[in-house]
Short mmCIF file of C-alpha atoms and ligand atoms in Angstrom, two decimals:
data_model
loop_
_atom_site.label_atom_id
_atom_site.label_comp_id
_atom_site.label_asym_id
_atom_site.label_seq_id
_atom_site.Cartn_x
_atom_site.Cartn_y
_atom_site.Cartn_z
CA MET A 1 -23.88 27.96 -4.24
CA LYS A 2 -24.71 25.28 -6.89
CA LEU A 3 -27.19 22.39 -7.27
CA LEU A 4 -25.81 19.27 -8.80
CA LYS A 5 -28.36 16.68 -10.13
CA ALA A 6 -28.12 13.25 -11.38
CA ASP A 7 -30.26 10.01 -11.79
CA TRP A 8 -28.74 8.63 -8.74
CA LEU A 9 -27.14 9.94 -5.50
CA ILE A 10 -25.10 7.64 -3.29
CA THR A 11 -24.33 9.21 0.07
CA CYS A 12 -21.97 6.48 1.56
CA ASP A 13 -23.53 7.33 4.97
CA GLU A 14 -24.13 4.82 7.79
CA TYR A 15 -27.25 3.52 6.06
CA PHE A 16 -25.75 3.60 2.58
CA THR A 17 -28.72 5.74 1.36
CA ILE A 18 -29.11 5.72 -2.38
CA ILE A 19 -31.65 8.31 -3.83
CA GLU A 20 -33.13 8.21 -7.25
CA ASN A 21 -33.23 11.52 -9.10
CA GLY A 22 -31.07 12.97 -6.44
CA CYS A 23 -29.24 16.32 -6.02
CA VAL A 24 -26.84 18.01 -3.72
CA VAL A 25 -26.60 21.71 -2.96
CA PHE A 26 -23.18 23.07 -1.98
CA GLY A 27 -20.71 25.81 -1.68
CA THR A 28 -17.33 24.84 -0.17
CA HIS A 29 -19.47 22.63 2.05
CA ILE A 30 -22.57 20.45 1.52
CA ILE A 31 -25.63 22.44 2.40
CA GLU A 32 -28.24 19.75 1.76
CA TYR A 33 -29.21 16.84 -0.50
CA GLY A 34 -32.27 14.79 -1.39
CA GLU A 35 -34.75 14.24 -4.13
CA PHE A 36 -34.33 16.88 -6.92
CA ASP A 37 -38.11 17.63 -7.14
CA ASP A 38 -38.31 18.44 -3.38
CA ILE A 39 -35.07 20.47 -3.08
CA VAL A 40 -35.25 22.58 -6.22
CA GLN A 41 -38.43 24.28 -4.91
CA LYS A 42 -36.47 25.79 -2.15
CA TYR A 43 -34.01 27.59 -4.26
CA SER A 44 -35.38 30.03 -6.89
CA ASN A 45 -32.12 31.33 -8.46
CA ILE A 46 -29.62 28.64 -8.05
CA GLN A 47 -27.11 27.44 -10.71
CA ILE A 48 -28.16 23.98 -11.62
CA ILE A 49 -25.46 21.63 -12.94
CA GLN A 50 -26.98 18.89 -15.21
CA THR A 51 -25.39 15.43 -15.64
CA ALA A 52 -25.73 12.86 -18.50
CA PRO A 53 -28.38 10.15 -18.26
CA ASN A 54 -27.32 7.33 -15.81
CA SER A 55 -25.04 9.48 -13.91
CA ILE A 56 -24.30 9.01 -10.19
CA ILE A 57 -23.27 11.53 -7.54
CA LEU A 58 -20.98 10.26 -4.75
CA PRO A 59 -18.37 11.63 -2.42
CA GLY A 60 -14.87 11.79 -3.85
CA LEU A 61 -12.82 8.62 -3.30
CA ILE A 62 -10.18 8.55 -0.55
CA ASN A 63 -7.04 6.39 -1.05
CA PRO A 64 -5.17 6.51 2.25
CA HIS A 65 -2.03 4.64 1.23
CA VAL A 66 0.21 5.28 -1.95
CA HIS A 67 3.97 5.69 -2.30
CA LEU A 68 4.25 8.28 -5.16
CA GLU A 69 8.08 8.13 -5.09
CA PHE A 70 7.89 4.58 -6.47
CA SER A 71 5.73 5.65 -9.37
CA ALA A 72 8.37 4.76 -11.99
CA ASN A 73 8.02 1.04 -11.43
CA LYS A 74 6.26 -0.81 -14.08
CA THR A 75 8.09 -4.19 -14.68
CA THR A 76 11.29 -3.66 -12.68
CA LEU A 77 10.35 -5.17 -9.31
CA LYS A 78 9.82 -8.81 -8.74
CA TYR A 79 6.49 -10.26 -7.58
CA GLY A 80 5.40 -13.57 -6.19
CA ASN A 81 7.31 -13.78 -3.04
CA PHE A 82 7.71 -11.07 -0.27
CA MET A 83 11.47 -11.52 0.22
CA THR A 84 12.17 -11.61 -3.44
CA TRP A 85 10.16 -8.35 -3.86
CA LEU A 86 11.83 -6.67 -0.90
CA SER A 87 15.33 -7.56 -2.18
CA SER A 88 14.37 -6.14 -5.68
CA VAL A 89 13.17 -2.92 -4.05
CA ILE A 90 16.60 -2.59 -2.32
CA GLU A 91 18.37 -3.32 -5.51
CA SER A 92 16.40 -1.00 -7.67
CA ARG A 93 15.11 1.73 -5.35
CA ALA A 94 17.85 4.39 -6.25
CA ASP A 95 17.05 3.91 -10.00
CA LEU A 96 13.36 4.04 -9.45
CA ILE A 97 13.50 7.12 -7.27
CA GLU A 98 15.65 8.93 -9.72
CA LYS A 99 13.23 8.18 -12.67
CA ALA A 100 10.21 9.33 -10.59
CA ASP A 101 10.88 13.10 -11.28
CA SER A 102 8.12 15.73 -10.65
CA THR A 103 6.71 15.31 -14.20
CA LEU A 104 6.19 11.63 -13.75
CA ILE A 105 4.60 12.09 -10.20
CA ASP A 106 2.43 14.97 -11.44
CA ASP A 107 1.20 12.79 -14.20
CA GLU A 108 0.27 10.06 -11.75
CA ILE A 109 -1.52 12.44 -9.49
CA LYS A 110 -3.42 13.69 -12.55
CA ASN A 111 -4.51 10.06 -13.36
CA ILE A 112 -5.69 9.66 -9.74
CA LEU A 113 -7.65 12.88 -9.88
CA PHE A 114 -9.33 12.08 -13.11
CA SER A 115 -10.26 8.67 -11.71
CA GLY A 116 -12.32 10.48 -9.03
CA THR A 117 -10.07 10.27 -6.04
CA THR A 118 -10.00 13.56 -4.21
CA THR A 119 -7.96 12.77 -1.11
CA LEU A 120 -4.72 10.94 -0.98
CA GLY A 121 -2.65 9.55 1.91
CA ALA A 122 0.92 9.88 0.41
CA VAL A 123 3.71 8.01 2.25
CA SER A 124 6.86 9.82 1.52
CA SER A 125 10.25 8.03 2.13
CA TYR A 126 12.55 10.84 0.91
CA GLY A 127 10.50 14.04 0.55
CA PHE A 128 11.06 14.04 -3.25
CA ASP A 129 7.29 14.06 -3.94
CA ILE A 130 6.49 17.12 -1.83
CA GLN A 131 6.32 19.64 -4.74
CA SER A 132 3.87 17.61 -6.55
CA CYS A 133 1.78 17.14 -3.47
CA LEU A 134 1.81 20.90 -2.87
CA ASN A 135 0.96 21.70 -6.46
CA THR A 136 -2.13 19.43 -6.86
CA PRO A 137 -5.57 20.53 -5.98
CA LEU A 138 -6.15 17.07 -4.37
CA ASN A 139 -6.29 16.87 -0.53
CA ILE A 140 -3.06 15.29 0.57
CA VAL A 141 -2.24 13.82 3.95
CA TYR A 142 1.51 13.77 3.61
CA PHE A 143 3.07 10.97 5.68
CA SER A 144 6.85 11.66 6.22
CA GLU A 145 8.17 8.22 6.80
CA ILE A 146 10.78 6.95 9.17
CA ILE A 147 12.76 3.72 8.36
CA GLY A 148 15.77 2.12 9.88
CA SER A 149 16.43 -0.66 12.28
CA ASN A 150 20.18 -0.32 12.88
CA ALA A 151 20.87 1.32 16.27
CA GLY A 152 24.12 2.80 14.89
CA MET A 153 22.19 4.87 12.36
CA ILE A 154 19.54 6.32 14.67
CA ASP A 155 20.78 9.82 14.97
CA ALA A 156 21.38 10.31 11.32
CA LEU A 157 18.08 8.80 10.36
CA PHE A 158 16.19 10.88 12.98
CA SER A 159 17.68 14.19 11.95
CA ASP A 160 16.94 13.39 8.30
CA PHE A 161 13.26 12.59 9.30
CA GLN A 162 13.05 15.71 11.40
CA ALA A 163 14.16 17.91 8.48
CA ARG A 164 11.58 16.30 6.08
CA LEU A 165 8.86 16.63 8.72
CA SER A 166 9.62 20.29 9.32
CA ASN A 167 9.53 20.92 5.60
CA ALA A 168 6.00 19.44 5.53
CA LEU A 169 4.94 21.24 8.66
CA ASN A 170 6.10 24.65 7.12
CA ASN A 171 3.82 23.91 4.10
CA LYS A 172 0.86 22.85 6.09
CA SER A 173 -2.45 24.20 4.68
CA GLU A 174 -6.06 23.31 4.60
CA ARG A 175 -5.37 20.71 1.88
CA PHE A 176 -1.83 19.65 2.60
CA ILE A 177 -1.81 18.00 5.98
CA PRO A 178 1.49 16.73 7.41
CA ALA A 179 1.46 13.35 9.14
CA ILE A 180 3.87 10.43 10.12
CA ALA A 181 4.54 7.06 8.82
CA ILE A 182 6.40 4.43 10.84
CA HIS A 183 7.55 2.09 8.06
CA SER A 184 6.95 -1.32 9.92
CA PRO A 185 7.82 -3.13 13.13
CA TYR A 186 10.72 -5.04 11.44
CA SER A 187 12.33 -1.93 9.85
CA VAL A 188 12.21 0.76 12.53
CA HIS A 189 14.11 0.87 15.76
CA PRO A 190 11.93 1.25 18.86
CA PHE A 191 13.85 4.36 19.91
CA LEU A 192 12.96 5.99 16.51
CA ILE A 193 9.31 4.96 16.95
CA ARG A 194 9.13 6.53 20.36
CA GLU A 195 10.72 9.77 19.29
CA THR A 196 8.68 10.11 16.11
CA LEU A 197 5.42 9.34 18.04
CA LYS A 198 6.29 12.14 20.47
CA LEU A 199 6.37 14.47 17.51
CA ALA A 200 2.98 13.11 16.36
CA THR A 201 1.47 13.84 19.68
CA GLN A 202 3.10 17.23 19.95
CA HIS A 203 1.80 18.32 16.59
CA ASN A 204 -1.39 16.25 16.67
CA LEU A 205 -0.48 14.28 13.53
CA SER A 206 -2.11 11.21 12.12
CA VAL A 207 0.17 8.18 12.20
CA THR A 208 0.22 5.10 9.90
CA ALA A 209 2.44 1.90 9.72
CA HIS A 210 2.63 -1.19 7.61
CA PHE A 211 1.88 -4.21 9.97
CA LEU A 212 2.24 -7.93 9.44
CA GLU A 213 2.08 -7.92 5.66
CA SER A 214 3.91 -11.23 5.14
CA ASN A 215 4.47 -14.55 6.85
CA GLU A 216 8.23 -13.87 6.80
CA GLU A 217 7.67 -10.59 8.88
CA LYS A 218 5.51 -12.68 11.43
CA GLU A 219 8.19 -15.26 11.81
CA TRP A 220 11.02 -12.73 12.17
CA LEU A 221 9.06 -10.75 14.85
CA GLU A 222 8.08 -13.88 16.70
CA SER A 223 11.32 -15.88 16.65
CA SER A 224 14.03 -14.10 14.63
CA SER A 225 13.82 -16.96 12.01
CA GLY A 226 12.38 -17.64 8.59
CA GLY A 227 12.80 -15.92 5.27
CA MET A 228 13.75 -12.63 6.70
CA LEU A 229 16.67 -13.84 8.69
CA ASP A 230 19.02 -14.14 5.55
CA PHE A 231 17.87 -10.72 4.39
CA PHE A 232 18.76 -9.09 7.74
CA LYS A 233 22.11 -11.01 8.02
CA ASN A 234 23.15 -9.99 4.53
CA PHE A 235 21.67 -6.44 4.28
CA LEU A 236 21.97 -5.28 7.85
CA ASN A 237 24.24 -7.71 9.65
CA GLN A 238 21.45 -8.45 12.10
CA THR A 239 20.28 -11.78 13.44
CA GLN A 240 17.74 -10.69 16.06
CA SER A 241 14.47 -8.88 15.49
CA ILE A 242 14.26 -5.53 17.37
CA THR A 243 10.69 -5.91 18.52
CA LYS A 244 7.63 -8.12 18.84
CA ALA A 245 4.29 -7.47 17.24
CA GLU A 246 2.55 -6.73 20.55
CA GLU A 247 5.37 -4.45 21.88
CA PHE A 248 5.16 -2.62 18.54
CA LEU A 249 1.44 -2.00 18.73
CA ASN A 250 1.70 -1.05 22.49
CA GLN A 251 3.87 1.97 21.42
CA PHE A 252 0.91 3.62 19.63
CA LYS A 253 -1.32 4.10 22.65
CA GLY A 254 -2.66 7.63 22.83
CA ILE A 255 -2.28 8.35 19.14
CA GLU A 256 -5.57 9.84 17.96
CA ASN A 257 -5.62 9.05 14.24
CA LEU A 258 -4.05 5.72 13.50
CA SER A 259 -3.95 3.25 10.69
CA PHE A 260 -2.18 -0.03 9.94
CA THR A 261 -1.80 -1.18 6.46
CA HIS A 262 -2.11 -4.94 5.30
CA CYS A 263 -2.44 -6.89 8.68
CA CYS A 264 -2.62 -10.01 6.59
CA GLN A 265 -0.96 -12.12 9.18
CA ALA A 266 -2.53 -10.52 12.24
CA ASN A 267 -4.24 -12.76 14.74
CA GLN A 268 -7.42 -12.11 16.60
CA GLU A 269 -5.47 -10.70 19.54
CA GLU A 270 -3.50 -8.29 17.39
CA LEU A 271 -6.75 -7.25 15.45
CA GLU A 272 -8.49 -6.55 18.77
CA LYS A 273 -5.43 -4.56 20.00
CA ILE A 274 -5.74 -2.44 16.77
CA ASP A 275 -9.52 -1.94 17.64
CA GLN A 276 -8.55 -0.90 21.17
CA LEU A 277 -6.15 1.55 19.77
CA GLY A 278 -8.83 3.03 17.58
CA GLY A 279 -6.87 2.06 14.52
CA THR A 280 -8.20 1.63 11.02
CA ILE A 281 -6.99 -1.29 8.85
CA ILE A 282 -5.93 -0.19 5.35
CA HIS A 283 -6.71 -3.20 3.10
CA CYS A 284 -4.49 -3.26 -0.13
CA PRO A 285 -5.70 -6.51 -1.80
CA VAL A 286 -3.88 -6.14 -5.10
CA SER A 287 -0.54 -5.52 -3.44
CA ASN A 288 -1.24 -8.43 -1.29
CA ARG A 289 -1.91 -10.69 -4.21
CA PHE A 290 1.31 -9.60 -6.05
CA LEU A 291 3.68 -9.97 -3.02
CA THR A 292 2.52 -12.64 -0.67
CA ASN A 293 -0.73 -14.13 -2.08
CA THR A 294 -2.18 -13.94 1.36
CA THR A 295 -4.65 -11.17 2.58
CA ILE A 296 -6.65 -10.41 5.54
CA SER A 297 -9.85 -12.48 5.58
CA PHE A 298 -13.01 -10.67 4.87
CA ASP A 299 -14.47 -12.08 8.07
CA ASP A 300 -11.87 -9.94 9.88
CA LEU A 301 -12.97 -6.81 7.90
CA ARG A 302 -16.81 -7.20 7.74
CA HIS A 303 -17.51 -5.79 11.14
CA ARG A 304 -14.74 -3.12 11.19
CA SER A 305 -14.66 0.27 9.46
CA PHE A 306 -11.79 -0.56 7.04
CA ALA A 307 -10.22 1.41 4.29
CA LEU A 308 -9.17 0.36 0.82
CA GLY A 309 -5.70 1.44 -0.50
CA THR A 310 -3.85 0.80 -3.65
CA ASP A 311 -0.28 0.87 -2.09
CA GLY A 312 2.23 2.21 -4.59
CA LEU A 313 3.16 1.39 -8.13
CA SER A 314 5.87 -0.66 -6.51
CA SER A 315 3.18 -3.29 -5.93
CA ASN A 316 0.32 -2.41 -8.14
CA TYR A 317 -0.35 -1.68 -11.84
CA SER A 318 -2.67 1.13 -11.05
CA LEU A 319 -3.43 3.83 -8.51
CA SER A 320 -7.10 3.77 -9.26
CA LEU A 321 -9.47 2.78 -6.52
CA TRP A 322 -11.93 1.55 -9.13
CA GLU A 323 -9.37 -0.98 -10.21
CA GLU A 324 -8.67 -1.93 -6.58
CA MET A 325 -12.51 -2.39 -5.86
CA LYS A 326 -12.86 -4.46 -9.13
CA ASN A 327 -10.01 -6.78 -8.11
CA ALA A 328 -11.19 -7.03 -4.51
CA LEU A 329 -14.47 -8.33 -5.95
CA PHE A 330 -12.52 -11.45 -7.29
CA ILE A 331 -10.07 -11.82 -4.38
CA HIS A 332 -12.93 -12.03 -1.84
CA LYS A 333 -14.80 -14.49 -3.93
CA ASN A 334 -16.83 -16.03 -1.21
CA GLU A 335 -18.67 -12.90 -0.43
CA ASN A 336 -22.08 -11.98 -1.99
CA ILE A 337 -21.01 -9.65 -4.85
CA THR A 338 -23.60 -6.87 -4.42
CA GLU A 339 -22.97 -6.73 -0.63
CA LEU A 340 -19.28 -6.72 -1.10
CA ALA A 341 -19.44 -3.93 -3.70
CA THR A 342 -21.26 -1.78 -1.11
CA LYS A 343 -18.61 -2.46 1.61
CA LEU A 344 -15.78 -1.74 -0.76
CA LEU A 345 -17.26 1.62 -1.83
CA LYS A 346 -17.68 2.45 1.83
CA ALA A 347 -14.12 1.49 2.47
CA SER A 348 -13.01 3.73 -0.46
CA THR A 349 -14.85 6.79 0.94
CA ARG A 350 -15.73 6.95 4.60
CA GLY A 351 -13.22 4.29 5.60
CA GLY A 352 -10.46 6.22 3.96
CA ALA A 353 -11.58 9.44 5.74
CA LYS A 354 -11.53 7.71 9.06
CA ALA A 355 -8.00 6.18 8.45
CA LEU A 356 -6.75 9.63 7.67
CA GLY A 357 -8.51 11.40 10.59
CA MET A 358 -10.69 13.49 8.32
CA ASP A 359 -14.11 13.80 10.13
CA LYS A 360 -15.67 15.98 7.35
CA LYS A 361 -14.95 13.86 4.40
CA GLY A 362 -16.04 10.66 2.80
CA LYS A 363 -19.77 11.02 2.61
CA ILE A 364 -22.56 13.31 1.20
CA ALA A 365 -23.87 14.80 4.39
CA LYS A 366 -24.85 18.28 5.62
CA ASP A 367 -21.74 20.36 6.60
CA PHE A 368 -19.33 17.91 5.04
CA ASP A 369 -16.66 19.10 2.65
CA ALA A 370 -17.95 19.32 -0.94
CA ASP A 371 -15.58 16.79 -2.32
CA ILE A 372 -18.02 15.35 -4.79
CA ILE A 373 -17.70 13.46 -8.01
CA THR A 374 -19.92 12.11 -10.72
CA VAL A 375 -19.56 8.93 -12.74
CA THR A 376 -21.70 7.96 -15.63
CA LEU A 377 -23.02 4.49 -16.39
CA PRO A 378 -23.36 3.19 -19.96
CA ASP A 379 -27.05 2.37 -19.56
CA ILE A 380 -30.01 2.15 -17.02
CA CYS A 381 -29.49 0.19 -13.92
CA ASP A 382 -31.41 -1.29 -10.93
CA LYS A 383 -31.05 0.27 -7.49
CA ASN A 384 -29.69 -2.99 -5.97
CA ASN A 385 -27.00 -3.21 -8.77
CA VAL A 386 -25.99 0.26 -9.06
CA VAL A 387 -22.79 0.09 -6.95
CA LEU A 388 -21.59 -3.08 -8.41
CA GLN A 389 -22.21 -1.80 -12.03
CA MET A 390 -20.35 1.39 -11.15
CA ILE A 391 -17.37 -0.56 -9.88
CA LEU A 392 -17.40 -2.74 -12.99
CA HIS A 393 -17.78 0.06 -15.53
CA THR A 394 -16.05 3.09 -14.18
CA LYS A 395 -12.58 4.10 -15.22
CA LYS A 396 -12.87 7.92 -14.92
CA ALA A 397 -15.04 10.45 -13.06
CA THR A 398 -17.24 12.64 -15.37
CA LYS A 399 -17.07 15.57 -12.86
CA VAL A 400 -14.80 16.26 -9.84
CA PHE A 401 -15.40 19.02 -7.34
CA ILE A 402 -13.11 19.63 -4.41
CA LYS A 403 -14.25 21.88 -1.62
CA GLY A 404 -16.92 22.90 -4.10
CA GLU A 405 -14.47 24.07 -6.87
CA LYS A 406 -14.90 22.21 -10.28
CA ILE A 407 -11.74 20.55 -11.04
CA VAL A 408 -12.69 18.26 -13.82
C1 LIG B 1 16.16 -1.07 7.62
O1 LIG B 1 16.61 0.16 7.14
O2 LIG B 1 16.60 -1.34 8.77
C2 LIG B 1 15.33 -1.77 6.73
C3 LIG B 1 14.86 -1.36 5.53
C4 LIG B 1 14.06 -2.20 4.72
C5 LIG B 1 13.71 -3.37 5.17
C6 LIG B 1 14.13 -3.94 6.35
C7 LIG B 1 14.95 -3.12 7.17
FE1 LIG B 2 2.84 0.31 1.40
#
């Protein structure tokens, strides 16, 4: 059992409690937290971990949406238009995947960990990132992904998927949690969706999908027209969309832990359908800025418990949630900045936990997992500004604990 103390404690709970001169007592789980002067009297012989002045204790960050296998991209892929980007992914993916060897992926995971992210939702298209995900001390929700809209390829794609999923299931542990990703409505045949979701129900797995990221996707699903038509004609010899947005969403009924990434073009009906399904929206504003320059309006996020994700290095320059939060401050420029900062931090902690179906992570609360980080501000700060200043000034965590074990 240890007691960690700091000038500030931010719980990220429902009331967004911030305690000055706070502390948290923990083993593998959080035992209690509060004001240091009150708590310390209850423990005569406890190990006290001090922090530098202007430090903040908070729950480890949770990034529910990355593609580690695309970590080799820096400048190869083309930004500015969704179809141009997608075509560049198809053209360069074999090279990028080959370059992303275990050493490169291990390094990216280390950067993620040092930034203060303790849980990751890793979407895996090929299974090439599994060893790195098994080796890291981070909590990993490992989404084996199904992709393929061509009816003639269904059997081959499904057996490849099953092999990757079984490999993940065989490695299941407390900190490596197998899950399923359905790539998107436009790229996965409804038969494959039905079969993979059966497996999700059978093994009680969390499920995620990209949904309505671009206007081209919306037009294709609605009327088999627009910018995606040429792509499908040339790349897959297809002229008809395989599903509609509503039909796609209806397939997810009964899935317990569900998330949809992007939703930039979702209308009110589709957003309400996601609410009815109990789905969490994963907002990736930097990726949206790079690929489509449209994003979900903050009015559509404000009253929902949403999560913040970085997406992969295929559509971002960084996998740090601090960078993502910082950029989101500028992307949602009509919002009050201190209130927005609070909502973004909640999305990067409790929101991520909800997206991944982890009910004991994402806040400092009794009996929650002791996934705890500290960050250190350069100087003193006012309570009403502490979250904003932390987002503006943090690049790395100063301490990282996962399930109570000191990692950094
Ligand atoms: C497919 O395999 O059907 C597919 C892949 C990427 C984008 C669109 C479709
Ligand atoms: Fe993504």
